[in-house]
PDB file of C-alpha atoms in Angstrom:
ATOM      1  CA  MET Z   1       0.000   0.000   0.000  1.00 49.00           C
ATOM      2  CA  TRP Z   2       2.688   2.471   1.072  1.00 52.00           C
ATOM      3  CA  LYS Z   3       4.755   2.163  -2.091  1.00 50.00           C
ATOM      4  CA  LYS Z   4       1.736   2.550  -4.325  1.00 53.00           C
ATOM      5  CA  VAL Z   5       0.487   5.586  -2.459  1.00 49.00           C
ATOM      6  CA  LEU Z   6       3.907   7.205  -2.582  1.00 46.00           C
ATOM      7  CA  GLY Z   7       3.785   6.940  -6.345  1.00 45.00           C
ATOM      8  CA  VAL Z   8       0.797   9.258  -6.471  1.00 45.00           C
ATOM      9  CA  GLY Z   9       1.074  10.939  -3.108  1.00 43.00           C
ATOM     10  CA  VAL Z  10       4.516  12.461  -3.128  1.00 39.00           C
ATOM     11  CA  VAL Z  11       3.364  14.963  -5.727  1.00 40.00           C
ATOM     12  CA  LEU Z  12       0.096  15.961  -4.121  1.00 42.00           C
ATOM     13  CA  ILE Z  13       1.619  19.100  -2.634  1.00 40.00           C
ATOM     14  CA  ALA Z  14      -0.731  21.168  -0.510  1.00 36.00           C
ATOM     15  CA  GLY Z  15      -1.513  24.636  -1.783  1.00 40.00           C
ATOM     16  CA  ILE Z  16      -0.039  24.354  -5.262  1.00 43.00           C
ATOM     17  CA  GLY Z  17      -3.434  24.737  -6.854  1.00 45.00           C
ATOM     18  CA  LEU Z  18      -4.095  27.940  -4.935  1.00 40.00           C
ATOM     19  CA  ALA Z  19      -0.636  29.273  -5.611  1.00 42.00           C
ATOM     20  CA  ILE Z  20      -1.061  28.734  -9.331  1.00 45.00           C
ATOM     21  CA  TRP Z  21      -4.686  29.552  -9.951  1.00 45.00           C
ATOM     22  CA  GLY Z  22      -5.627  31.836  -7.709  1.00 48.00           C
ATOM     23  CA  ALA Z  23      -6.963  32.918  -4.851  1.00 48.00           C
ATOM     24  CA  GLY Z  24      -3.774  34.244  -3.296  1.00 50.00           C
ATOM     25  CA  PRO Z  25      -1.702  37.402  -3.837  1.00 59.00           C
ATOM     26  CA  LYS Z  26       0.038  38.198  -7.109  1.00 86.00           C
ATOM     27  CA  SER Z  27       3.342  37.489  -5.401  1.00 91.00           C
ATOM     28  CA  VAL Z  28       3.864  34.230  -3.566  1.00 89.00           C
ATOM     29  CA  ALA Z  29       6.971  35.569  -1.824  1.00 92.00           C
ATOM     30  CA  THR Z  30       8.478  39.005  -1.301  1.00 92.00           C
ATOM     31  CA  SER Z  31      11.859  40.273  -0.161  1.00 93.00           C
ATOM     32  CA  ASP Z  32      13.916  43.465  -0.170  1.00 93.00           C
ATOM     33  CA  ASP Z  33      15.674  42.061  -3.215  1.00 93.00           C
ATOM     34  CA  GLY Z  34      12.561  41.327  -5.257  1.00 92.00           C
ATOM     35  CA  ASN Z  35       9.373  39.287  -5.400  1.00 92.00           C
ATOM     36  CA  VAL Z  36       8.510  35.809  -6.636  1.00 92.00           C
ATOM     37  CA  THR Z  37       5.334  36.268  -8.634  1.00 92.00           C
ATOM     38  CA  GLN Z  38       2.644  33.678  -9.230  1.00 91.00           C
ATOM     39  CA  SER Z  39       3.374  33.676 -12.942  1.00 90.00           C
ATOM     40  CA  LYS Z  40       7.113  33.115 -12.430  1.00 92.00           C
ATOM     41  CA  TYR Z  41       6.460  30.404  -9.861  1.00 91.00           C
ATOM     42  CA  TYR Z  42       3.984  28.674 -12.170  1.00 92.00           C
ATOM     43  CA  LYS Z  43       6.343  28.922 -15.141  1.00 92.00           C
ATOM     44  CA  GLU Z  44       9.107  27.222 -13.176  1.00 93.00           C
ATOM     45  CA  LEU Z  45       6.867  24.666 -11.483  1.00 92.00           C
ATOM     46  CA  LYS Z  46       5.152  23.422 -14.613  1.00 92.00           C
ATOM     47  CA  GLN Z  47       8.503  22.441 -16.130  1.00 92.00           C
ATOM     48  CA  THR Z  48       9.151  19.936 -13.352  1.00 93.00           C
ATOM     49  CA  PRO Z  49       7.889  16.329 -13.163  1.00 91.00           C
ATOM     50  CA  THR Z  50       6.454  17.179  -9.754  1.00 87.00           C
ATOM     51  CA  GLY Z  51       4.438  20.080 -11.096  1.00 90.00           C
ATOM     52  CA  GLN Z  52       3.128  18.106 -14.057  1.00 92.00           C
ATOM     53  CA  GLN Z  53       2.170  15.070 -11.989  1.00 90.00           C
ATOM     54  CA  THR Z  54       0.490  17.330  -9.446  1.00 90.00           C
ATOM     55  CA  LEU Z  55      -1.795  18.711 -12.142  1.00 94.00           C
ATOM     56  CA  ALA Z  56      -2.523  15.191 -13.401  1.00 95.00           C
ATOM     57  CA  ASN Z  57      -3.438  14.000  -9.915  1.00 93.00           C
ATOM     58  CA  MET Z  58      -5.630  17.039  -9.299  1.00 94.00           C
ATOM     59  CA  ILE Z  59      -7.553  16.369 -12.520  1.00 96.00           C
ATOM     60  CA  VAL Z  60      -7.887  12.622 -11.896  1.00 97.00           C
ATOM     61  CA  THR Z  61      -9.040  13.178  -8.313  1.00 97.00           C
ATOM     62  CA  GLN Z  62     -11.626  15.737  -9.416  1.00 96.00           C
ATOM     63  CA  VAL Z  63     -13.009  13.540 -12.202  1.00 97.00           C
ATOM     64  CA  LEU Z  64     -13.170  10.353 -10.130  1.00 98.00           C
ATOM     65  CA  ASP Z  65     -14.518  12.143  -7.064  1.00 97.00           C
ATOM     66  CA  LYS Z  66     -17.431  13.522  -9.089  1.00 96.00           C
ATOM     67  CA  LYS Z  67     -18.412  10.021 -10.184  1.00 96.00           C
ATOM     68  CA  TYR Z  68     -17.335   7.788  -7.302  1.00 97.00           C
ATOM     69  CA  GLY Z  69     -17.003  10.145  -4.346  1.00 96.00           C
ATOM     70  CA  LYS Z  70     -20.160   8.803  -2.717  1.00 96.00           C
ATOM     71  CA  GLU Z  71     -18.455   5.414  -2.369  1.00 96.00           C
ATOM     72  CA  VAL Z  72     -15.321   6.875  -0.737  1.00 96.00           C
ATOM     73  CA  SER Z  73     -16.173   8.467   2.600  1.00 95.00           C
ATOM     74  CA  ASN Z  74     -13.866  10.358   4.948  1.00 94.00           C
ATOM     75  CA  LYS Z  75     -14.262   7.372   7.270  1.00 96.00           C
ATOM     76  CA  ASP Z  76     -12.880   5.068   4.553  1.00 96.00           C
ATOM     77  CA  VAL Z  77      -9.900   7.357   3.982  1.00 96.00           C
ATOM     78  CA  THR Z  78      -9.194   7.623   7.707  1.00 97.00           C
ATOM     79  CA  LYS Z  79      -9.387   3.835   8.140  1.00 96.00           C
ATOM     80  CA  LYS Z  80      -6.893   3.211   5.330  1.00 95.00           C
ATOM     81  CA  TYR Z  81      -4.644   6.029   6.563  1.00 95.00           C
ATOM     82  CA  ASN Z  82      -4.619   4.639  10.104  1.00 95.00           C
ATOM     83  CA  GLN Z  83      -3.880   1.104   8.893  1.00 93.00           C
ATOM     84  CA  THR Z  84      -0.701   2.249   7.177  1.00 92.00           C
ATOM     85  CA  ARG Z  85       0.292   4.488  10.088  1.00 93.00           C
ATOM     86  CA  ASP Z  86      -0.199   1.664  12.584  1.00 93.00           C
ATOM     87  CA  GLN Z  87       1.685  -0.845  10.419  1.00 87.00           C
ATOM     88  CA  MET Z  88       4.698   1.452  10.133  1.00 90.00           C
ATOM     89  CA  GLY Z  89       4.675   2.613  13.733  1.00 91.00           C
ATOM     90  CA  SER Z  90       7.482   5.022  14.568  1.00 88.00           C
ATOM     91  CA  GLN Z  91       8.704   4.937  10.958  1.00 91.00           C
ATOM     92  CA  PHE Z  92       5.537   6.587   9.643  1.00 92.00           C
ATOM     93  CA  GLU Z  93       6.388  10.214  10.326  1.00 91.00           C
ATOM     94  CA  GLN Z  94       9.969   9.697   9.167  1.00 91.00           C
ATOM     95  CA  GLN Z  95       8.774   8.171   5.905  1.00 91.00           C
ATOM     96  CA  LEU Z  96       6.389  11.055   5.306  1.00 91.00           C
ATOM     97  CA  THR Z  97       9.159  13.587   5.845  1.00 90.00           C
ATOM     98  CA  ALA Z  98      11.619  11.679   3.672  1.00 90.00           C
ATOM     99  CA  SER Z  99       9.044  11.588   0.875  1.00 87.00           C
ATOM    100  CA  GLY Z 100       8.275  15.294   1.079  1.00 85.00           C
ATOM    101  CA  MET Z 101       4.741  14.644   2.305  1.00 88.00           C
ATOM    102  CA  THR Z 102       2.555  15.871   5.128  1.00 90.00           C
ATOM    103  CA  PRO Z 103      -0.242  13.966   6.876  1.00 92.00           C
ATOM    104  CA  GLN Z 104      -2.760  15.876   4.734  1.00 92.00           C
ATOM    105  CA  THR Z 105      -1.081  15.198   1.395  1.00 90.00           C
ATOM    106  CA  TYR Z 106      -0.790  11.546   2.367  1.00 93.00           C
ATOM    107  CA  ARG Z 107      -4.509  11.483   3.131  1.00 94.00           C
ATOM    108  CA  ASP Z 108      -5.109  13.001  -0.311  1.00 93.00           C
ATOM    109  CA  SER Z 109      -3.096  10.232  -1.910  1.00 94.00           C
ATOM    110  CA  VAL Z 110      -5.032   7.587   0.032  1.00 96.00           C
ATOM    111  CA  LYS Z 111      -8.288   9.098  -1.221  1.00 96.00           C
ATOM    112  CA  LEU Z 112      -7.007   9.022  -4.804  1.00 97.00           C
ATOM    113  CA  GLU Z 113      -6.135   5.328  -4.500  1.00 96.00           C
ATOM    114  CA  LEU Z 114      -9.576   4.521  -3.080  1.00 97.00           C
ATOM    115  CA  LEU Z 115     -11.233   6.465  -5.904  1.00 98.00           C
ATOM    116  CA  GLU Z 116      -9.153   4.525  -8.430  1.00 98.00           C
ATOM    117  CA  ARG Z 117     -10.289   1.303  -6.780  1.00 97.00           C
ATOM    118  CA  GLN Z 118     -13.938   2.296  -7.204  1.00 97.00           C
ATOM    119  CA  ALA Z 119     -13.312   3.119 -10.867  1.00 98.00           C
ATOM    120  CA  VAL Z 120     -11.665  -0.277 -11.341  1.00 97.00           C
ATOM    121  CA  LYS Z 121     -14.612  -1.997  -9.649  1.00 97.00           C
ATOM    122  CA  ALA Z 122     -17.094  -0.184 -11.874  1.00 97.00           C
ATOM    123  CA  ASN Z 123     -15.171  -1.109 -15.022  1.00 95.00           C
ATOM    124  CA  THR Z 124     -14.452  -4.767 -14.219  1.00 95.00           C
ATOM    125  CA  ASN Z 125     -16.438  -7.670 -15.623  1.00 93.00           C
ATOM    126  CA  PHE Z 126     -17.398 -10.022 -12.804  1.00 95.00           C
ATOM    127  CA  SER Z 127     -18.588 -12.978 -14.851  1.00 95.00           C
ATOM    128  CA  ASN Z 128     -19.527 -16.169 -13.035  1.00 95.00           C
ATOM    129  CA  ALA Z 129     -16.930 -18.054 -15.068  1.00 96.00           C
ATOM    130  CA  GLY Z 130     -14.190 -15.637 -14.007  1.00 95.00           C
ATOM    131  CA  LEU Z 131     -15.243 -15.691 -10.369  1.00 97.00           C
ATOM    132  CA  LYS Z 132     -15.376 -19.494 -10.369  1.00 97.00           C
ATOM    133  CA  LYS Z 133     -11.792 -19.587 -11.634  1.00 97.00           C
ATOM    134  CA  ILE Z 134     -10.735 -17.363  -8.729  1.00 97.00           C
ATOM    135  CA  TYR Z 135     -12.768 -19.542  -6.358  1.00 98.00           C
ATOM    136  CA  LYS Z 136     -11.050 -22.682  -7.607  1.00 97.00           C
ATOM    137  CA  ASP Z 137      -7.612 -21.198  -6.962  1.00 96.00           C
ATOM    138  CA  TYR Z 138      -8.527 -19.653  -3.617  1.00 97.00           C
ATOM    139  CA  GLU Z 139      -7.103 -21.200  -0.460  1.00 98.00           C
ATOM    140  CA  PRO Z 140      -8.887 -20.259   2.797  1.00 97.00           C
ATOM    141  CA  LYS Z 141      -7.350 -19.123   6.066  1.00 97.00           C
ATOM    142  CA  THR Z 142      -4.453 -21.354   7.009  1.00 98.00           C
ATOM    143  CA  SER Z 143      -2.311 -21.720  10.108  1.00 98.00           C
ATOM    144  CA  ALA Z 144       1.300 -22.774   9.511  1.00 98.00           C
ATOM    145  CA  SER Z 145       4.648 -22.841  11.271  1.00 98.00           C
ATOM    146  CA  VAL Z 146       8.140 -22.580   9.820  1.00 98.00           C
ATOM    147  CA  ILE Z 147      11.754 -23.209  10.690  1.00 98.00           C
ATOM    148  CA  LEU Z 148      14.140 -21.104   8.607  1.00 98.00           C
ATOM    149  CA  MET Z 149      17.690 -22.385   8.168  1.00 98.00           C
ATOM    150  CA  GLY Z 150      20.624 -20.819   6.369  1.00 96.00           C
ATOM    151  CA  SER Z 151      21.314 -23.729   4.023  1.00 97.00           C
ATOM    152  CA  LYS Z 152      19.483 -26.627   2.446  1.00 97.00           C
ATOM    153  CA  SER Z 153      21.648 -29.153   4.277  1.00 97.00           C
ATOM    154  CA  ASP Z 154      20.835 -27.559   7.647  1.00 98.00           C
ATOM    155  CA  ALA Z 155      17.139 -27.636   6.791  1.00 98.00           C
ATOM    156  CA  GLU Z 156      17.455 -31.300   5.836  1.00 98.00           C
ATOM    157  CA  LYS Z 157      18.908 -31.990   9.302  1.00 98.00           C
ATOM    158  CA  ILE Z 158      15.787 -30.412  10.820  1.00 98.00           C
ATOM    159  CA  VAL Z 159      13.592 -32.668   8.672  1.00 98.00           C
ATOM    160  CA  LYS Z 160      15.533 -35.688   9.941  1.00 98.00           C
ATOM    161  CA  GLU Z 161      15.070 -34.623  13.554  1.00 98.00           C
ATOM    162  CA  LEU Z 162      11.343 -34.223  12.939  1.00 98.00           C
ATOM    163  CA  ASP Z 163      11.258 -37.672  11.348  1.00 98.00           C
ATOM    164  CA  ASP Z 164      12.937 -38.980  14.506  1.00 97.00           C
ATOM    165  CA  GLY Z 165      10.116 -37.561  16.616  1.00 97.00           C
ATOM    166  CA  GLN Z 166      11.501 -34.206  17.728  1.00 97.00           C
ATOM    167  CA  ASP Z 167       8.956 -31.447  18.492  1.00 97.00           C
ATOM    168  CA  PHE Z 168       8.540 -28.828  15.741  1.00 98.00           C
ATOM    169  CA  THR Z 169       7.878 -25.992  18.181  1.00 98.00           C
ATOM    170  CA  GLU Z 170      10.981 -26.678  20.243  1.00 98.00           C
ATOM    171  CA  LEU Z 171      13.195 -26.983  17.155  1.00 98.00           C
ATOM    172  CA  ALA Z 172      11.849 -23.683  15.826  1.00 98.00           C
ATOM    173  CA  LYS Z 173      12.585 -21.903  19.110  1.00 97.00           C
ATOM    174  CA  LYS Z 174      16.079 -23.336  19.168  1.00 97.00           C
ATOM    175  CA  TYR Z 175      17.201 -23.111  15.538  1.00 97.00           C
ATOM    176  CA  SER Z 176      14.935 -20.987  13.358  1.00 97.00           C
ATOM    177  CA  GLY Z 177      16.411 -17.909  11.723  1.00 96.00           C
ATOM    178  CA  ASP Z 178      12.981 -16.323  11.273  1.00 95.00           C
ATOM    179  CA  SER Z 179      13.037 -13.890  14.182  1.00 94.00           C
ATOM    180  CA  ALA Z 180       9.387 -12.858  13.787  1.00 93.00           C
ATOM    181  CA  SER Z 181       8.024 -16.380  14.346  1.00 97.00           C
ATOM    182  CA  LYS Z 182      10.826 -18.015  16.350  1.00 97.00           C
ATOM    183  CA  LYS Z 183       9.547 -16.934  19.763  1.00 96.00           C
ATOM    184  CA  ASN Z 184       6.136 -18.442  18.891  1.00 96.00           C
ATOM    185  CA  GLY Z 185       7.624 -21.798  18.010  1.00 97.00           C
ATOM    186  CA  GLY Z 186       7.661 -20.941  14.322  1.00 98.00           C
ATOM    187  CA  LYS Z 187       3.951 -20.100  14.090  1.00 98.00           C
ATOM    188  CA  LEU Z 188       3.102 -17.490  11.467  1.00 98.00           C
ATOM    189  CA  ASP Z 189       0.103 -15.183  11.465  1.00 97.00           C
ATOM    190  CA  ASP Z 190      -2.811 -16.896   9.725  1.00 98.00           C
ATOM    191  CA  PHE Z 191      -2.963 -16.316   5.967  1.00 98.00           C
ATOM    192  CA  ASP Z 192      -4.943 -17.221   2.873  1.00 97.00           C
ATOM    193  CA  SER Z 193      -3.946 -17.286  -0.791  1.00 96.00           C
ATOM    194  CA  THR Z 194      -4.411 -13.505  -1.120  1.00 94.00           C
ATOM    195  CA  SER Z 195      -2.060 -12.648   1.753  1.00 94.00           C
ATOM    196  CA  THR Z 196       1.114 -10.763   0.835  1.00 91.00           C
ATOM    197  CA  LYS Z 197       2.971 -10.898   4.152  1.00 91.00           C
ATOM    198  CA  VAL Z 198       3.995 -14.556   3.894  1.00 96.00           C
ATOM    199  CA  ASP Z 199       6.706 -15.834   1.572  1.00 96.00           C
ATOM    200  CA  PRO Z 200       4.870 -17.110  -1.534  1.00 96.00           C
ATOM    201  CA  ASN Z 201       6.893 -20.321  -1.528  1.00 97.00           C
ATOM    202  CA  VAL Z 202       5.858 -20.948   2.069  1.00 98.00           C
ATOM    203  CA  LYS Z 203       2.209 -20.383   1.185  1.00 98.00           C
ATOM    204  CA  LYS Z 204       2.401 -22.720  -1.786  1.00 97.00           C
ATOM    205  CA  ALA Z 205       4.000 -25.442   0.316  1.00 98.00           C
ATOM    206  CA  ALA Z 206       1.499 -25.083   3.171  1.00 98.00           C
ATOM    207  CA  PHE Z 207      -1.484 -25.338   0.855  1.00 98.00           C
ATOM    208  CA  LYS Z 208      -0.215 -28.655  -0.524  1.00 98.00           C
ATOM    209  CA  LEU Z 209       0.156 -30.226   2.921  1.00 98.00           C
ATOM    210  CA  LYS Z 210      -2.472 -31.879   5.076  1.00 97.00           C
ATOM    211  CA  ASN Z 211      -3.077 -30.696   8.636  1.00 98.00           C
ATOM    212  CA  GLY Z 212      -0.185 -31.796  10.845  1.00 97.00           C
ATOM    213  CA  GLU Z 213       2.160 -32.564   7.945  1.00 98.00           C
ATOM    214  CA  TYR Z 214       5.515 -30.875   7.322  1.00 98.00           C
ATOM    215  CA  THR Z 215       7.611 -30.589   4.166  1.00 98.00           C
ATOM    216  CA  LYS Z 216      10.010 -33.475   3.666  1.00 98.00           C
ATOM    217  CA  THR Z 217      11.999 -31.396   1.191  1.00 97.00           C
ATOM    218  CA  PRO Z 218      13.215 -27.934   2.332  1.00 98.00           C
ATOM    219  CA  VAL Z 219      11.473 -24.967   0.688  1.00 98.00           C
ATOM    220  CA  GLN Z 220      13.778 -22.281  -0.652  1.00 97.00           C
ATOM    221  CA  ALA Z 221      12.868 -18.749   0.414  1.00 96.00           C
ATOM    222  CA  SER Z 222      11.718 -16.578  -2.495  1.00 94.00           C
ATOM    223  CA  SER Z 223      14.352 -14.050  -1.453  1.00 91.00           C
ATOM    224  CA  ASN Z 224      17.043 -16.771  -1.543  1.00 89.00           C
ATOM    225  CA  SER Z 225      17.725 -16.005   2.129  1.00 90.00           C
ATOM    226  CA  GLY Z 226      17.610 -19.603   3.283  1.00 96.00           C
ATOM    227  CA  TYR Z 227      15.454 -22.734   3.357  1.00 98.00           C
ATOM    228  CA  TYR Z 228      12.213 -23.342   5.235  1.00 98.00           C
ATOM    229  CA  VAL Z 229      10.768 -26.413   6.804  1.00 98.00           C
ATOM    230  CA  VAL Z 230       7.027 -25.755   6.675  1.00 98.00           C
ATOM    231  CA  LYS Z 231       4.352 -27.378   8.803  1.00 98.00           C
ATOM    232  CA  ARG Z 232       0.646 -26.891   8.228  1.00 98.00           C
ATOM    233  CA  ASN Z 233      -1.291 -26.721  11.458  1.00 98.00           C
ATOM    234  CA  THR Z 234      -4.889 -26.190  10.330  1.00 98.00           C
ATOM    235  CA  GLN Z 235      -6.922 -24.798   7.459  1.00 98.00           C
ATOM    236  CA  GLU Z 236     -10.468 -23.495   7.524  1.00 97.00           C
ATOM    237  CA  LYS Z 237     -13.066 -25.032   5.236  1.00 97.00           C
ATOM    238  CA  LYS Z 238     -13.585 -23.051   2.049  1.00 96.00           C
ATOM    239  CA  PRO Z 239     -17.036 -21.380   2.065  1.00 96.00           C
ATOM    240  CA  ALA Z 240     -19.504 -22.180  -0.692  1.00 97.00           C
ATOM    241  CA  PHE Z 241     -19.091 -20.220  -3.930  1.00 97.00           C
ATOM    242  CA  ASP Z 242     -22.312 -18.222  -3.485  1.00 96.00           C
ATOM    243  CA  LYS Z 243     -21.267 -17.116   0.007  1.00 96.00           C
ATOM    244  CA  MET Z 244     -17.883 -15.967  -1.277  1.00 97.00           C
ATOM    245  CA  LYS Z 245     -19.002 -13.906  -4.273  1.00 96.00           C
ATOM    246  CA  GLY Z 246     -18.395 -10.577  -2.572  1.00 95.00           C
ATOM    247  CA  ASP Z 247     -14.915 -11.610  -1.464  1.00 96.00           C
ATOM    248  CA  LEU Z 248     -14.146 -13.036  -4.896  1.00 97.00           C
ATOM    249  CA  LYS Z 249     -15.021  -9.711  -6.509  1.00 97.00           C
ATOM    250  CA  ASN Z 250     -12.639  -7.951  -4.134  1.00 96.00           C
ATOM    251  CA  ILE Z 251      -9.903 -10.432  -5.044  1.00 96.00           C
ATOM    252  CA  LYS Z 252     -10.510  -9.667  -8.725  1.00 97.00           C
ATOM    253  CA  VAL Z 253     -10.294  -5.926  -8.030  1.00 97.00           C
ATOM    254  CA  ASP Z 254      -7.048  -6.493  -6.114  1.00 95.00           C
ATOM    255  CA  GLU Z 255      -5.628  -8.314  -9.151  1.00 94.00           C
ATOM    256  CA  VAL Z 256      -6.467  -5.402 -11.437  1.00 96.00           C
ATOM    257  CA  MET Z 257      -5.139  -2.843  -8.948  1.00 96.00           C
ATOM    258  CA  SER Z 258      -1.794  -4.650  -8.925  1.00 94.00           C
ATOM    259  CA  ASP Z 259      -1.453  -3.997 -12.682  1.00 95.00           C
ATOM    260  CA  GLN Z 260      -0.751  -0.277 -13.079  1.00 95.00           C
ATOM    261  CA  ASP Z 261      -1.285  -0.396 -16.851  1.00 96.00           C
ATOM    262  CA  GLN Z 262      -4.820  -1.679 -16.342  1.00 96.00           C
ATOM    263  CA  VAL Z 263      -5.521   0.953 -13.697  1.00 97.00           C
ATOM    264  CA  ASN Z 264      -4.197   3.697 -15.981  1.00 97.00           C
ATOM    265  CA  ALA Z 265      -6.374   2.419 -18.846  1.00 97.00           C
ATOM    266  CA  ILE Z 266      -9.496   2.546 -16.685  1.00 97.00           C
ATOM    267  CA  VAL Z 267      -8.662   6.023 -15.400  1.00 97.00           C
ATOM    268  CA  GLY Z 268      -7.983   7.110 -18.992  1.00 97.00           C
ATOM    269  CA  LYS Z 269     -11.408   5.836 -20.002  1.00 96.00           C
ATOM    270  CA  GLU Z 270     -13.019   7.880 -17.221  1.00 97.00           C
ATOM    271  CA  LEU Z 271     -11.045  10.975 -18.226  1.00 97.00           C
ATOM    272  CA  GLY Z 272     -12.261  10.548 -21.792  1.00 95.00           C
ATOM    273  CA  LYS Z 273     -15.868  10.561 -20.615  1.00 95.00           C
ATOM    274  CA  ALA Z 274     -15.227  13.787 -18.671  1.00 96.00           C
ATOM    275  CA  ASN Z 275     -14.002  15.719 -21.743  1.00 94.00           C
ATOM    276  CA  VAL Z 276     -10.924  17.090 -19.974  1.00 95.00           C
ATOM    277  CA  ASP Z 277      -9.397  20.052 -21.808  1.00 95.00           C
ATOM    278  CA  ILE Z 278      -6.006  21.307 -20.597  1.00 95.00           C
ATOM    279  CA  LYS Z 279      -5.609  24.941 -21.604  1.00 94.00           C
ATOM    280  CA  ASP Z 280      -1.894  25.399 -21.059  1.00 94.00           C
ATOM    281  CA  PRO Z 281      -0.040  23.991 -24.114  1.00 93.00           C
ATOM    282  CA  ASP Z 282       3.002  23.210 -21.953  1.00 93.00           C
ATOM    283  CA  MET Z 283       0.860  20.883 -19.838  1.00 94.00           C
ATOM    284  CA  LYS Z 284      -1.017  19.133 -22.657  1.00 94.00           C
ATOM    285  CA  ASN Z 285       0.663  15.785 -22.073  1.00 94.00           C
ATOM    286  CA  VAL Z 286       0.265  15.465 -18.302  1.00 96.00           C
ATOM    287  CA  LEU Z 287      -2.453  12.839 -18.763  1.00 97.00           C
ATOM    288  CA  SER Z 288      -0.713  10.935 -21.548  1.00 96.00           C
ATOM    289  CA  LYS Z 289       0.016   7.820 -19.476  1.00 96.00           C
ATOM    290  CA  TYR Z 290      -3.723   7.447 -18.914  1.00 96.00           C
ATOM    291  CA  THR Z 291      -4.924   8.300 -22.405  1.00 96.00           C
ATOM    292  CA  GLU Z 292      -2.286   6.110 -24.068  1.00 96.00           C
ATOM    293  CA  ALA Z 293      -3.104   3.176 -21.776  1.00 97.00           C
ATOM    294  CA  ALA Z 294      -6.826   3.588 -22.532  1.00 96.00           C
ATOM    295  CA  ALA Z 295      -6.149   3.696 -26.276  1.00 95.00           C
ATOM    296  CA  ALA Z 296      -3.965   0.579 -26.093  1.00 95.00           C
ATOM    297  CA  GLN Z 297      -6.629  -1.269 -24.125  1.00 92.00           C
ATOM    298  CA  ALA Z 298      -9.355  -0.255 -26.585  1.00 91.00           C
ATOM    299  CA  ALA Z 299      -7.229  -1.432 -29.532  1.00 92.00           C
ATOM    300  CA  LYS Z 300      -6.617  -4.741 -27.769  1.00 88.00           C
ATOM    301  CA  GLU Z 301     -10.335  -5.270 -27.170  1.00 85.00           C
ATOM    302  CA  ASN Z 302     -11.180  -4.416 -30.790  1.00 84.00           C
ATOM    303  CA  LYS Z 303      -8.903  -7.235 -31.990  1.00 81.00           C
ATOM    304  CA  LYS Z 304     -10.814  -9.841 -30.025  1.00 68.00           C
TER     305      LYS Z 304
END
């Protein structure tokens, strides 16, 4: 979430719109040695990537807010904002400062992402066939434990000890290199197939096991930082398809949101409907990544 928001949020600079268009004094700064006028400031700002992206984000936010703003409440923005702040803890304020953001501009970027999500949802085809494919691949909430070792041979020694009847929890506490789970006997936070906080190779291995089983062959970490021995503790029963439809739609939206080209194409489609007309010739191309993505998507669909 944080990385994605930074991509749009770092350029949502508070007050730029007012400084450029309007409502303030003719000079944005004065000194005994001369003034910085609005026109000079605007001329300099619009030449920068920051200035151009700021205008693009202002336009996109305005267009999407007009159409989807009712689905994105202040409560939704605050909830998403607080989730990121709580996840990052003491690093949150430092990250904001390092990225040139304030709490308000970060909130603005969160709102923009939520508006984009609503646009994606409105422009996504949720066919039963597509949802059933997602349902088939979906793995429900799973509890698993791991022991992370530095080498494959060390992990194989752990497997042998388990085969000889040693306790998984005690071995994890004694040997595991995964500091986050070691103190809990290797137990990870519960996850399903949509979770992003668990090594994908660990997830894949856990889903293949039966409850109580552990991997007989060590599982290489996706980061190449060692080898896991994975044990599946339990897995919830997958709900019936009809009961999961809402969740399956959210999974589909998440898939689209992870593809920035698709998101840009959808936003470009919405911008086209809004008849956006940029008056300043130097800023004509600020929306090009959206319009070009929408054109490419339309051409692709026409070939089908």
